PDB file of C-alpha atoms in Angstrom:
ATOM      1  CA  UNK B  24       5.435  -8.014  -8.931  1.00 34.00           C
ATOM      2  CA  UNK B  25       8.745  -7.220  -7.335  1.00 38.00           C
ATOM      3  CA  UNK B  26      11.756  -9.430  -7.942  1.00 38.00           C
ATOM      4  CA  UNK B  27      12.559  -9.217  -4.237  1.00 45.00           C
ATOM      5  CA  UNK B  28      12.120 -12.601  -2.519  1.00 53.00           C
ATOM      6  CA  UNK B  29      12.898 -11.633   1.089  1.00 80.00           C
ATOM      7  CA  UNK B  30      10.081 -10.862   3.510  1.00 90.00           C
ATOM      8  CA  UNK B  31       9.129  -7.173   3.675  1.00 97.00           C
ATOM      9  CA  UNK B  32       9.801  -5.097   6.776  1.00 98.00           C
ATOM     10  CA  UNK B  33       7.176  -2.522   5.801  1.00 99.00           C
ATOM     11  CA  UNK B  34       3.724  -2.917   4.281  1.00 99.00           C
ATOM     12  CA  UNK B  35       2.633   0.368   2.708  1.00 99.00           C
ATOM     13  CA  UNK B  36      -1.064   0.686   1.908  1.00 99.00           C
ATOM     14  CA  UNK B  37      -3.072   3.042  -0.213  1.00 98.00           C
ATOM     15  CA  UNK B  38      -6.452   3.714   1.421  1.00 98.00           C
ATOM     16  CA  UNK B  39      -9.183   4.278  -1.192  1.00 96.00           C
ATOM     17  CA  UNK B  40      -9.622   1.162  -3.305  1.00 96.00           C
ATOM     18  CA  UNK B  41      -7.407  -0.891  -0.999  1.00 98.00           C
ATOM     19  CA  UNK B  42      -8.401  -0.613   2.672  1.00 97.00           C
ATOM     20  CA  UNK B  43     -11.769   0.993   1.951  1.00 96.00           C
ATOM     21  CA  UNK B  44     -14.168   0.636  -0.969  1.00 94.00           C
ATOM     22  CA  UNK B  45     -12.852   2.310  -4.105  1.00 95.00           C
ATOM     23  CA  UNK B  46     -14.212   5.740  -5.039  1.00 95.00           C
ATOM     24  CA  UNK B  47     -13.811   4.475  -8.605  1.00 95.00           C
ATOM     25  CA  UNK B  48     -16.892   2.349  -7.949  1.00 94.00           C
ATOM     26  CA  UNK B  49     -18.925   5.541  -7.555  1.00 97.00           C
ATOM     27  CA  UNK B  50     -17.500   6.835 -10.826  1.00 98.00           C
ATOM     28  CA  UNK B  51     -18.337   3.598 -12.623  1.00 97.00           C
ATOM     29  CA  UNK B  52     -21.877   3.596 -11.253  1.00 98.00           C
ATOM     30  CA  UNK B  53     -22.357   7.237 -12.294  1.00 98.00           C
ATOM     31  CA  UNK B  54     -21.091   6.609 -15.822  1.00 98.00           C
ATOM     32  CA  UNK B  55     -23.410   3.638 -16.221  1.00 98.00           C
ATOM     33  CA  UNK B  56     -26.413   5.544 -14.878  1.00 98.00           C
ATOM     34  CA  UNK B  57     -25.737   8.575 -17.097  1.00 98.00           C
ATOM     35  CA  UNK B  58     -24.757   6.494 -20.159  1.00 96.00           C
ATOM     36  CA  UNK B  59     -21.315   8.080 -20.293  1.00 96.00           C
ATOM     37  CA  UNK B  60     -18.591   6.062 -22.067  1.00 93.00           C
ATOM     38  CA  UNK B  61     -16.968   4.028 -19.318  1.00 93.00           C
ATOM     39  CA  UNK B  62     -13.612   5.375 -18.241  1.00 95.00           C
ATOM     40  CA  UNK B  63     -14.133   8.958 -19.391  1.00 97.00           C
ATOM     41  CA  UNK B  64     -14.147  10.514 -15.932  1.00 98.00           C
ATOM     42  CA  UNK B  65     -10.998   8.743 -14.739  1.00 96.00           C
ATOM     43  CA  UNK B  66      -9.310   9.554 -18.049  1.00 96.00           C
ATOM     44  CA  UNK B  67     -10.248  13.210 -17.717  1.00 97.00           C
ATOM     45  CA  UNK B  68      -8.944  13.451 -14.151  1.00 97.00           C
ATOM     46  CA  UNK B  69      -5.672  11.739 -15.066  1.00 95.00           C
ATOM     47  CA  UNK B  70      -5.233  13.862 -18.196  1.00 96.00           C
ATOM     48  CA  UNK B  71      -5.478  17.052 -16.129  1.00 96.00           C
ATOM     49  CA  UNK B  72      -2.290  16.079 -14.251  1.00 94.00           C
ATOM     50  CA  UNK B  73      -0.198  17.713 -12.833  1.00 94.00           C
ATOM     51  CA  UNK B  74      -2.097  20.940 -12.199  1.00 96.00           C
ATOM     52  CA  UNK B  75      -5.773  20.115 -12.642  1.00 98.00           C
ATOM     53  CA  UNK B  76      -8.333  20.830  -9.953  1.00 99.00           C
ATOM     54  CA  UNK B  77      -8.144  17.269  -8.618  1.00 99.00           C
ATOM     55  CA  UNK B  78      -4.375  17.295  -8.316  1.00 98.00           C
ATOM     56  CA  UNK B  79      -4.349  20.694  -6.615  1.00 99.00           C
ATOM     57  CA  UNK B  80      -6.911  19.488  -4.086  1.00 98.00           C
ATOM     58  CA  UNK B  81      -4.871  16.396  -3.252  1.00 98.00           C
ATOM     59  CA  UNK B  82      -1.756  18.518  -2.675  1.00 98.00           C
ATOM     60  CA  UNK B  83      -3.675  20.752  -0.282  1.00 98.00           C
ATOM     61  CA  UNK B  84      -3.405  23.723  -2.650  1.00 98.00           C
ATOM     62  CA  UNK B  85      -7.161  24.264  -3.056  1.00 98.00           C
ATOM     63  CA  UNK B  86     -10.202  24.408  -0.810  1.00 96.00           C
ATOM     64  CA  UNK B  87     -13.374  22.416  -1.314  1.00 97.00           C
ATOM     65  CA  UNK B  88     -15.513  25.405  -2.236  1.00 97.00           C
ATOM     66  CA  UNK B  89     -17.654  26.600  -5.137  1.00 98.00           C
ATOM     67  CA  UNK B  90     -14.684  27.817  -7.249  1.00 98.00           C
ATOM     68  CA  UNK B  91     -12.993  24.442  -6.863  1.00 98.00           C
ATOM     69  CA  UNK B  92     -16.090  22.508  -7.933  1.00 99.00           C
ATOM     70  CA  UNK B  93     -16.396  24.825 -10.949  1.00 99.00           C
ATOM     71  CA  UNK B  94     -12.767  24.127 -11.856  1.00 99.00           C
ATOM     72  CA  UNK B  95     -13.297  20.387 -11.405  1.00 99.00           C
ATOM     73  CA  UNK B  96     -16.347  20.483 -13.682  1.00 99.00           C
ATOM     74  CA  UNK B  97     -14.327  22.431 -16.263  1.00 98.00           C
ATOM     75  CA  UNK B  98     -11.663  19.709 -16.240  1.00 98.00           C
ATOM     76  CA  UNK B  99     -14.391  17.121 -16.832  1.00 98.00           C
ATOM     77  CA  UNK B 100     -15.829  19.225 -19.686  1.00 98.00           C
ATOM     78  CA  UNK B 101     -12.696  19.799 -21.780  1.00 97.00           C
ATOM     79  CA  UNK B 102     -13.900  19.408 -25.370  1.00 94.00           C
ATOM     80  CA  UNK B 103     -10.508  18.727 -26.957  1.00 92.00           C
ATOM     81  CA  UNK B 104      -9.778  16.055 -24.378  1.00 94.00           C
ATOM     82  CA  UNK B 105     -13.256  14.589 -24.891  1.00 95.00           C
ATOM     83  CA  UNK B 106     -12.880  14.279 -28.680  1.00 90.00           C
ATOM     84  CA  UNK B 107      -9.528  12.575 -28.301  1.00 88.00           C
ATOM     85  CA  UNK B 108     -10.955  10.179 -25.735  1.00 92.00           C
ATOM     86  CA  UNK B 109     -14.064   9.505 -27.825  1.00 89.00           C
ATOM     87  CA  UNK B 110     -11.865   8.531 -30.775  1.00 86.00           C
ATOM     88  CA  UNK B 111     -10.057   6.021 -28.566  1.00 86.00           C
ATOM     89  CA  UNK B 112     -13.409   4.784 -27.262  1.00 85.00           C
ATOM     90  CA  UNK B 113     -14.736   4.231 -30.794  1.00 82.00           C
ATOM     91  CA  UNK B 114     -11.576   2.448 -31.889  1.00 80.00           C
ATOM     92  CA  UNK B 115     -11.808   0.089 -28.939  1.00 78.00           C
ATOM     93  CA  UNK B 116     -15.562  -0.484 -28.654  1.00 76.00           C
ATOM     94  CA  UNK B 117     -16.247  -0.786 -32.384  1.00 69.00           C
ATOM     95  CA  UNK B 118     -12.832  -2.155 -33.322  1.00 65.00           C
ATOM     96  CA  UNK B 119     -12.445   0.659 -35.809  1.00 62.00           C
ATOM     97  CA  UNK B 120      -9.229   1.790 -37.446  1.00 64.00           C
ATOM     98  CA  UNK B 121      -7.683   4.518 -35.300  1.00 62.00           C
ATOM     99  CA  UNK B 122      -7.683   7.008 -38.179  1.00 64.00           C
ATOM    100  CA  UNK B 123     -11.333   6.390 -39.004  1.00 60.00           C
ATOM    101  CA  UNK B 124     -12.289   6.653 -35.344  1.00 51.00           C
ATOM    102  CA  UNK B 125     -10.432   9.950 -35.000  1.00 58.00           C
ATOM    103  CA  UNK B 126     -12.173  11.341 -38.089  1.00 59.00           C
ATOM    104  CA  UNK B 127     -15.589  10.301 -36.790  1.00 62.00           C
ATOM    105  CA  UNK B 128     -14.814  11.842 -33.408  1.00 56.00           C
ATOM    106  CA  UNK B 129     -13.966  15.158 -35.067  1.00 59.00           C
ATOM    107  CA  UNK B 130     -17.225  15.399 -36.996  1.00 57.00           C
ATOM    108  CA  UNK B 131     -19.715  13.234 -35.112  1.00 74.00           C
ATOM    109  CA  UNK B 132     -18.688  13.159 -31.460  1.00 81.00           C
ATOM    110  CA  UNK B 133     -21.612  13.732 -29.101  1.00 90.00           C
ATOM    111  CA  UNK B 134     -21.473  16.735 -26.775  1.00 93.00           C
ATOM    112  CA  UNK B 135     -19.128  16.526 -23.816  1.00 96.00           C
ATOM    113  CA  UNK B 136     -21.012  14.750 -20.996  1.00 97.00           C
ATOM    114  CA  UNK B 137     -22.624  17.176 -18.558  1.00 98.00           C
ATOM    115  CA  UNK B 138     -21.308  15.883 -15.235  1.00 98.00           C
ATOM    116  CA  UNK B 139     -22.615  17.001 -11.862  1.00 99.00           C
ATOM    117  CA  UNK B 140     -19.108  17.360 -10.472  1.00 98.00           C
ATOM    118  CA  UNK B 141     -20.102  18.343  -6.958  1.00 98.00           C
ATOM    119  CA  UNK B 142     -22.573  15.490  -6.515  1.00 98.00           C
ATOM    120  CA  UNK B 143     -20.095  13.008  -7.983  1.00 98.00           C
ATOM    121  CA  UNK B 144     -17.285  14.123  -5.686  1.00 98.00           C
ATOM    122  CA  UNK B 145     -19.323  13.703  -2.529  1.00 97.00           C
ATOM    123  CA  UNK B 146     -20.647  10.350  -3.710  1.00 98.00           C
ATOM    124  CA  UNK B 147     -17.056   9.198  -4.231  1.00 97.00           C
ATOM    125  CA  UNK B 148     -16.188  10.307  -0.722  1.00 95.00           C
ATOM    126  CA  UNK B 149     -19.270   8.601   0.727  1.00 94.00           C
ATOM    127  CA  UNK B 150     -18.494   5.279  -0.936  1.00 94.00           C
ATOM    128  CA  UNK B 151     -14.853   5.455   0.151  1.00 93.00           C
ATOM    129  CA  UNK B 152     -15.791   5.592   3.839  1.00 91.00           C
ATOM    130  CA  UNK B 153     -16.826   1.928   3.822  1.00 92.00           C
ATOM    131  CA  UNK B 154     -14.070  -0.540   4.853  1.00 94.00           C
ATOM    132  CA  UNK B 155     -13.216  -3.133   2.216  1.00 95.00           C
ATOM    133  CA  UNK B 156     -14.666  -6.487   3.324  1.00 96.00           C
ATOM    134  CA  UNK B 157     -11.483  -8.382   2.408  1.00 97.00           C
ATOM    135  CA  UNK B 158      -8.535  -6.055   2.980  1.00 97.00           C
ATOM    136  CA  UNK B 159      -9.734  -4.373   6.164  1.00 97.00           C
ATOM    137  CA  UNK B 160      -9.975  -7.605   8.223  1.00 97.00           C
ATOM    138  CA  UNK B 161      -6.591  -8.650   6.825  1.00 98.00           C
ATOM    139  CA  UNK B 162      -5.133  -5.294   7.856  1.00 98.00           C
ATOM    140  CA  UNK B 163      -6.408  -5.719  11.411  1.00 97.00           C
ATOM    141  CA  UNK B 164      -4.831  -9.173  11.632  1.00 97.00           C
ATOM    142  CA  UNK B 165      -1.557  -7.816  10.313  1.00 98.00           C
ATOM    143  CA  UNK B 166      -1.607  -5.188  13.052  1.00 98.00           C
ATOM    144  CA  UNK B 167      -2.249  -7.898  15.638  1.00 97.00           C
ATOM    145  CA  UNK B 168       0.773  -9.771  14.278  1.00 97.00           C
ATOM    146  CA  UNK B 169       2.925  -6.627  14.379  1.00 98.00           C
ATOM    147  CA  UNK B 170       1.910  -5.930  17.973  1.00 98.00           C
ATOM    148  CA  UNK B 171       2.787  -9.483  19.021  1.00 98.00           C
ATOM    149  CA  UNK B 172       6.188  -9.254  17.322  1.00 97.00           C
ATOM    150  CA  UNK B 173       7.419  -5.670  17.857  1.00 97.00           C
ATOM    151  CA  UNK B 174       9.820  -4.472  15.185  1.00 96.00           C
ATOM    152  CA  UNK B 175       9.153  -7.360  12.820  1.00 96.00           C
ATOM    153  CA  UNK B 176       6.627  -5.504  10.673  1.00 98.00           C
ATOM    154  CA  UNK B 177       5.694  -1.850  10.204  1.00 99.00           C
ATOM    155  CA  UNK B 178       2.322  -0.892   8.752  1.00 99.00           C
ATOM    156  CA  UNK B 179       2.198   2.431   6.922  1.00 99.00           C
ATOM    157  CA  UNK B 180      -0.289   4.255   4.712  1.00 99.00           C
ATOM    158  CA  UNK B 181       0.318   6.570   1.765  1.00 99.00           C
ATOM    159  CA  UNK B 182      -2.924   8.100   0.532  1.00 98.00           C
ATOM    160  CA  UNK B 183      -3.889  10.867  -1.862  1.00 98.00           C
ATOM    161  CA  UNK B 184      -6.391  12.803   0.218  1.00 96.00           C
ATOM    162  CA  UNK B 185      -8.445  15.983   0.426  1.00 96.00           C
ATOM    163  CA  UNK B 186      -9.187  18.243   3.375  1.00 95.00           C
ATOM    164  CA  UNK B 187     -12.906  18.553   4.061  1.00 94.00           C
ATOM    165  CA  UNK B 188     -14.424  21.885   5.107  1.00 92.00           C
ATOM    166  CA  UNK B 189     -14.817  22.465   8.832  1.00 89.00           C
ATOM    167  CA  UNK B 190     -18.261  21.413   9.941  1.00 87.00           C
ATOM    168  CA  UNK B 191     -18.844  18.999   7.076  1.00 87.00           C
ATOM    169  CA  UNK B 192     -19.933  15.535   8.297  1.00 87.00           C
ATOM    170  CA  UNK B 193     -16.938  13.945   6.563  1.00 87.00           C
ATOM    171  CA  UNK B 194     -14.567  16.237   8.436  1.00 83.00           C
ATOM    172  CA  UNK B 195     -15.422  14.251  11.546  1.00 73.00           C
ATOM    173  CA  UNK B 196     -14.070  10.726  11.400  1.00 69.00           C
ATOM    174  CA  UNK B 197     -16.608   7.969  11.859  1.00 62.00           C
ATOM    175  CA  UNK B 198     -15.695   5.122  14.183  1.00 58.00           C
ATOM    176  CA  UNK B 199     -14.974   2.820  11.253  1.00 62.00           C
ATOM    177  CA  UNK B 200     -12.866   5.364   9.377  1.00 73.00           C
ATOM    178  CA  UNK B 201     -10.851   6.213  12.480  1.00 79.00           C
ATOM    179  CA  UNK B 202     -10.310   2.523  13.138  1.00 88.00           C
ATOM    180  CA  UNK B 203      -8.770   2.092   9.688  1.00 92.00           C
ATOM    181  CA  UNK B 204      -6.236   4.837  10.441  1.00 93.00           C
ATOM    182  CA  UNK B 205      -5.433   3.342  13.849  1.00 95.00           C
ATOM    183  CA  UNK B 206      -4.087   0.199  12.215  1.00 98.00           C
ATOM    184  CA  UNK B 207      -1.054   2.097  10.900  1.00 98.00           C
ATOM    185  CA  UNK B 208       2.156   3.022  12.656  1.00 98.00           C
ATOM    186  CA  UNK B 209       2.734   5.803  10.087  1.00 98.00           C
ATOM    187  CA  UNK B 210       0.067   7.609   8.043  1.00 98.00           C
ATOM    188  CA  UNK B 211       1.000   9.986   5.205  1.00 98.00           C
ATOM    189  CA  UNK B 212      -1.808  12.171   3.825  1.00 97.00           C
ATOM    190  CA  UNK B 213      -1.020  13.962   0.561  1.00 98.00           C
ATOM    191  CA  UNK B 214      -3.113  17.050   1.253  1.00 97.00           C
ATOM    192  CA  UNK B 215      -1.333  17.592   4.571  1.00 97.00           C
ATOM    193  CA  UNK B 216       2.219  17.275   3.213  1.00 98.00           C
ATOM    194  CA  UNK B 217       1.782  19.128  -0.105  1.00 98.00           C
ATOM    195  CA  UNK B 218       2.776  16.202  -2.323  1.00 99.00           C
ATOM    196  CA  UNK B 219       0.803  13.458  -4.049  1.00 98.00           C
ATOM    197  CA  UNK B 220       1.287  10.154  -5.790  1.00 98.00           C
ATOM    198  CA  UNK B 221       2.663   9.321  -8.289  1.00 98.00           C
ATOM    199  CA  UNK B 222       5.391  11.962  -7.790  1.00 98.00           C
ATOM    200  CA  UNK B 223       8.572  10.398  -6.405  1.00 98.00           C
ATOM    201  CA  UNK B 224       9.009  12.986  -3.654  1.00 99.00           C
ATOM    202  CA  UNK B 225       6.109  11.698  -1.553  1.00 99.00           C
ATOM    203  CA  UNK B 226       7.480   8.148  -1.694  1.00 99.00           C
ATOM    204  CA  UNK B 227      10.881   9.269  -0.427  1.00 99.00           C
ATOM    205  CA  UNK B 228       9.141  11.390   2.204  1.00 99.00           C
ATOM    206  CA  UNK B 229       7.225   8.303   3.349  1.00 99.00           C
ATOM    207  CA  UNK B 230      10.401   6.236   3.543  1.00 99.00           C
ATOM    208  CA  UNK B 231      11.872   8.971   5.727  1.00 99.00           C
ATOM    209  CA  UNK B 232       8.847   9.005   8.013  1.00 99.00           C
ATOM    210  CA  UNK B 233       8.937   5.232   8.425  1.00 99.00           C
ATOM    211  CA  UNK B 234      12.688   5.347   9.081  1.00 99.00           C
ATOM    212  CA  UNK B 235      12.116   7.907  11.836  1.00 99.00           C
ATOM    213  CA  UNK B 236       9.514   5.643  13.408  1.00 99.00           C
ATOM    214  CA  UNK B 237      11.822   2.617  13.260  1.00 98.00           C
ATOM    215  CA  UNK B 238      14.712   4.515  14.843  1.00 98.00           C
ATOM    216  CA  UNK B 239      12.542   6.104  17.548  1.00 98.00           C
ATOM    217  CA  UNK B 240      11.142   2.729  18.548  1.00 98.00           C
ATOM    218  CA  UNK B 241      14.575   1.135  18.594  1.00 98.00           C
ATOM    219  CA  UNK B 242      13.701  -1.299  15.806  1.00 97.00           C
ATOM    220  CA  UNK B 243      16.797  -0.557  13.737  1.00 96.00           C
ATOM    221  CA  UNK B 244      18.711   2.105  11.836  1.00 97.00           C
ATOM    222  CA  UNK B 245      15.924   2.898   9.379  1.00 97.00           C
ATOM    223  CA  UNK B 246      14.489   1.398   6.203  1.00 98.00           C
ATOM    224  CA  UNK B 247      15.117   1.445   2.451  1.00 98.00           C
ATOM    225  CA  UNK B 248      12.710   1.270  -0.471  1.00 99.00           C
ATOM    226  CA  UNK B 249      13.655  -2.390  -0.870  1.00 98.00           C
ATOM    227  CA  UNK B 250      12.143  -3.111   2.551  1.00 98.00           C
ATOM    228  CA  UNK B 251       8.642  -2.132   1.370  1.00 99.00           C
ATOM    229  CA  UNK B 252       5.722  -3.785  -0.335  1.00 99.00           C
ATOM    230  CA  UNK B 253       3.257  -1.169  -1.585  1.00 99.00           C
ATOM    231  CA  UNK B 254      -0.403  -1.950  -2.279  1.00 99.00           C
ATOM    232  CA  UNK B 255      -2.337   0.394  -4.573  1.00 99.00           C
ATOM    233  CA  UNK B 256      -5.142   0.244  -7.116  1.00 97.00           C
ATOM    234  CA  UNK B 257      -3.624   2.699  -9.616  1.00 97.00           C
ATOM    235  CA  UNK B 258      -0.956   1.558 -12.043  1.00 96.00           C
ATOM    236  CA  UNK B 259       0.939   4.855 -12.229  1.00 96.00           C
ATOM    237  CA  UNK B 260       1.320   4.903  -8.439  1.00 98.00           C
ATOM    238  CA  UNK B 261       2.725   1.379  -8.489  1.00 99.00           C
ATOM    239  CA  UNK B 262       5.036   2.276 -11.365  1.00 99.00           C
ATOM    240  CA  UNK B 263       6.752   4.932  -9.263  1.00 99.00           C
ATOM    241  CA  UNK B 264       7.058   2.536  -6.337  1.00 99.00           C
ATOM    242  CA  UNK B 265       8.728  -0.046  -8.574  1.00 99.00           C
ATOM    243  CA  UNK B 266      11.037   2.587 -10.042  1.00 99.00           C
ATOM    244  CA  UNK B 267      12.485   3.484  -6.648  1.00 99.00           C
ATOM    245  CA  UNK B 268      12.843  -0.151  -5.587  1.00 98.00           C
ATOM    246  CA  UNK B 269       9.676  -1.077  -3.693  1.00 99.00           C
ATOM    247  CA  UNK B 270       7.848  -4.346  -4.145  1.00 98.00           C
ATOM    248  CA  UNK B 271       4.256  -3.889  -5.283  1.00 99.00           C
ATOM    249  CA  UNK B 272       0.841  -5.541  -5.250  1.00 99.00           C
ATOM    250  CA  UNK B 273      -1.934  -4.344  -7.587  1.00 98.00           C
ATOM    251  CA  UNK B 274      -5.407  -4.237  -6.027  1.00 98.00           C
ATOM    252  CA  UNK B 275      -7.992  -4.563  -8.791  1.00 96.00           C
ATOM    253  CA  UNK B 276     -11.422  -2.951  -8.478  1.00 93.00           C
ATOM    254  CA  UNK B 277     -13.684  -5.227  -6.463  1.00 91.00           C
ATOM    255  CA  UNK B 278     -11.015  -7.950  -6.125  1.00 94.00           C
ATOM    256  CA  UNK B 279      -9.115  -7.065  -2.972  1.00 96.00           C
ATOM    257  CA  UNK B 280      -9.470 -10.730  -2.016  1.00 96.00           C
ATOM    258  CA  UNK B 281      -6.856 -11.616  -4.633  1.00 97.00           C
ATOM    259  CA  UNK B 282      -4.472  -9.006  -3.263  1.00 98.00           C
ATOM    260  CA  UNK B 283      -4.954 -10.403   0.248  1.00 98.00           C
ATOM    261  CA  UNK B 284      -3.938 -13.855  -0.984  1.00 97.00           C
ATOM    262  CA  UNK B 285      -0.830 -12.417  -2.614  1.00 97.00           C
ATOM    263  CA  UNK B 286      -0.077 -10.502   0.563  1.00 97.00           C
ATOM    264  CA  UNK B 287      -0.161 -13.760   2.511  1.00 97.00           C
ATOM    265  CA  UNK B 288       2.261 -15.342   0.063  1.00 96.00           C
ATOM    266  CA  UNK B 289       4.675 -12.408   0.098  1.00 97.00           C
ATOM    267  CA  UNK B 290       4.697 -11.925   3.874  1.00 96.00           C
ATOM    268  CA  UNK B 291       4.336 -15.509   5.052  1.00 96.00           C
ATOM    269  CA  UNK B 292       1.575 -14.356   7.413  1.00 96.00           C
ATOM    270  CA  UNK B 293      -1.875 -15.954   7.307  1.00 95.00           C
ATOM    271  CA  UNK B 294      -4.494 -13.213   7.579  1.00 95.00           C
ATOM    272  CA  UNK B 295      -7.628 -14.776   6.097  1.00 88.00           C
ATOM    273  CA  UNK B 296      -8.528 -17.267   8.827  1.00 64.00           C
ATOM    274  CA  UNK B 297     -10.926 -16.386  11.624  1.00 52.00           C
ATOM    275  CA  UNK B 298      -8.348 -17.449  14.145  1.00 44.00           C
ATOM    276  CA  UNK B 299      -6.211 -14.371  13.598  1.00 50.00           C
ATOM    277  CA  UNK B 300      -2.757 -14.043  12.113  1.00 53.00           C
ATOM    278  CA  UNK B 301       0.046 -16.556  12.226  1.00 48.00           C
ATOM    279  CA  UNK B 302       3.436 -16.778  10.597  1.00 46.00           C
ATOM    280  CA  UNK B 303       4.000 -19.386   7.932  1.00 42.00           C
ATOM    281  CA  UNK B 304       7.248 -20.940   6.800  1.00 30.00           C
TER     282      UNK B 304
END
């Protein structure tokens, strides 16, 4: 939560896990189906930062081709990383002493899970093309409010993305996916600008883009970090936003409805009623 009490001028949204269904749901479902310790895949992706296959893809430095999928699978198959994670998993799930868990992981850890990286990636992308049933309607009502009161509220998106191969079905936006993007005045895609969250540079870049929009429309002289509320489902992304002065709202997996309620409180705009948006005092 931000300590800022004034109403935000800019609402900055992540896309996956906020405006659309979280790709993490596909990961969770895969781990359950394959009996993989829950959290391993996300841990492995995060631990490969800053130059793992996933991070390179989201900065637009790699193509979605066979070599990339091989590199992604290699990141998910790192044995040293797996043993360290398995020790943490044992300590937590069995409430073991950390030292004992680490020793057991060294000598008795099961093989690194064999993950079908290519199938998993495309399943994540498929799931993330479905609008969130709570946040998406709220977003549309916020856009209606912004259109009725020009300059009072700017809607922007900051999303870690990938560029799909030409000709792939996901390279063509579906009506629903395109409609999500149309709700925003400014849309920043990591793979197209060569930066990704949680690095600070993409946040400052986004502030600059929103400032340009505000000036071009005659809504003011620009914006500062303090004018933003940022909604994301990943803690490290929110941590950077807080560090530079943005207000934040955490969107928990499967509980975007709670974030919508907090959004109403922070903005003073009712977005959950069927009658559309309205300002509240």
